[in-house]
Amino acid sequence: MKEDSEVVNSYAKGFLLGALVGGAVGAITALLFAPKPGKELRDELSYRSKDLLEKGQNLFAGQEESHPGVQNDGKTQADAVVRTAREKADDLLQNAEQMLRDAKSKAQQSSNIVTDGISKIKDAASAGVDAFKQEMSNIPPHSRS
């Protein structure tokens, strides 16, 4: 029986949070797309955000009185979400760093291959020039024309 009550409380908390967030998003979206001057829009956003904050505090206070411990449950769940997000961010960062190291290594390998190729081409060109000079020196001067 207690488990059923906890499930109902969990759904109620989720519904309440969803209603608050949905209402806030809907109100902000409506305000942003309404054709109003900047100052008037800012004033209305300020008014509506204060109103939503007050409503949320009132709802939360009512829930806290009828369901003590909800705040601790919410904090525990929020801490778990933050911890999971940090872990995933750390994993992404480590993966990105590894990809960067791999890319640098492959770039260095490519650079080495290109440098070796250029060196071989220079050596071959130099050998060709030397062979040409050698052949030219073997031809008598009066036969070159």
XYZ file of C-alpha atoms in Angstrom:
145
model
C 0.000 0.000 0.000
C 2.845 2.352 0.871
C 4.497 1.603 -2.489
C 1.296 2.595 -4.324
C 1.226 5.867 -2.425
C 4.860 6.545 -3.368
C 4.121 5.824 -7.039
C 1.129 8.181 -6.973
C 3.245 10.847 -5.254
C 5.966 10.372 -7.860
C 3.471 10.796 -10.696
C 1.957 13.819 -8.961
C 5.376 15.431 -8.604
C 6.169 14.728 -12.234
C 2.845 16.105 -13.390
C 3.231 19.203 -11.237
C 6.738 19.847 -12.511
C 5.644 19.240 -16.102
C 2.706 21.601 -15.746
C 4.914 24.344 -14.321
C 7.619 23.956 -16.943
C 5.081 23.639 -19.764
C 3.220 26.699 -18.576
C 6.429 28.699 -18.332
C 7.604 27.649 -21.790
C 4.188 28.368 -23.292
C 3.995 31.789 -21.674
C 7.504 32.746 -22.752
C 6.892 31.522 -26.298
C 3.646 33.481 -26.538
C 5.350 36.609 -25.258
C 8.312 36.298 -27.594
C 6.120 35.906 -30.665
C 3.696 38.668 -29.696
C 4.348 41.931 -31.564
C 5.261 44.207 -28.643
C 7.981 46.805 -28.124
C 11.100 45.674 -26.233
C 10.438 47.524 -22.961
C 6.824 46.351 -22.817
C 7.904 42.765 -23.561
C 10.571 42.853 -20.845
C 8.082 44.250 -18.326
C 5.548 41.540 -19.145
C 8.212 38.802 -19.000
C 9.282 40.092 -15.600
C 5.694 40.181 -14.347
C 4.860 36.701 -15.669
C 8.073 35.143 -14.346
C 7.388 36.567 -10.875
C 3.810 35.293 -11.096
C 4.944 31.796 -12.142
C 7.575 31.740 -9.402
C 4.956 32.678 -6.817
C 2.541 30.008 -8.091
C 5.297 27.398 -8.055
C 6.300 28.315 -4.517
C 2.675 28.110 -3.377
C 2.189 24.708 -5.021
C 5.467 23.440 -3.617
C 4.602 24.700 -0.131
C 1.253 22.902 -0.310
C 2.903 19.685 -1.476
C 5.617 19.961 1.158
C 3.029 20.208 3.947
C 1.024 17.239 2.702
C 4.075 15.178 1.650
C 7.083 15.842 3.866
C 10.355 14.679 2.354
C 9.430 15.603 -1.218
C 12.059 18.335 -1.171
C 14.748 15.863 -0.118
C 13.642 13.408 -2.806
C 13.779 16.153 -5.417
C 17.225 17.257 -4.276
C 18.471 13.669 -4.330
C 17.123 13.181 -7.854
C 18.550 16.511 -9.008
C 21.951 15.611 -7.550
C 21.848 12.283 -9.388
C 21.003 14.030 -12.671
C 23.832 16.531 -12.178
C 26.275 13.742 -11.319
C 25.259 11.751 -14.412
C 25.576 14.842 -16.613
C 29.066 15.521 -15.259
C 30.123 11.924 -15.868
C 28.838 12.041 -19.446
C 30.563 15.386 -20.025
C 33.824 13.937 -18.694
C 33.447 10.912 -20.982
C 32.811 13.155 -23.989
C 35.824 15.281 -23.119
C 38.064 12.232 -22.793
C 36.803 10.860 -26.114
C 37.412 14.203 -27.807
C 40.938 14.383 -26.384
C 41.670 10.846 -27.615
C 40.350 11.701 -31.081
C 42.559 14.796 -31.127
C 45.621 12.755 -30.144
C 44.806 10.193 -32.858
C 44.366 12.923 -35.465
C 47.688 14.525 -34.503
C 49.421 11.158 -34.727
C 47.956 10.456 -38.174
C 48.863 13.945 -39.341
C 52.451 13.393 -38.169
C 52.581 10.043 -39.977
C 51.271 11.671 -43.158
C 53.815 14.461 -42.818
C 56.622 11.923 -42.457
C 55.451 10.035 -45.556
C 55.287 13.248 -47.598
C 58.726 14.348 -46.352
C 60.215 10.964 -47.297
C 58.571 11.159 -50.739
C 59.927 14.658 -51.348
C 63.393 13.521 -50.299
C 63.240 10.589 -52.738
C 62.080 12.868 -55.564
C 64.932 15.297 -54.841
C 67.438 12.437 -54.822
C 66.053 11.071 -58.100
C 66.108 14.526 -59.730
C 69.664 15.096 -58.531
C 70.720 11.702 -59.880
C 69.052 12.540 -63.217
C 70.903 15.876 -63.432
C 74.198 14.173 -62.570
C 73.602 11.475 -65.215
C 72.736 14.149 -67.798
C 75.910 16.081 -66.987
C 77.936 12.889 -67.219
C 76.458 12.069 -70.615
C 77.058 15.614 -71.835
C 80.671 15.429 -70.774
C 81.124 12.222 -72.790
C 79.940 13.881 -76.020
C 82.707 15.694 -77.899
C 82.113 19.484 -78.038
C 81.918 19.700 -81.866
C 79.091 17.033 -82.000
C 76.721 18.864 -79.628
C 75.349 21.298 -82.194
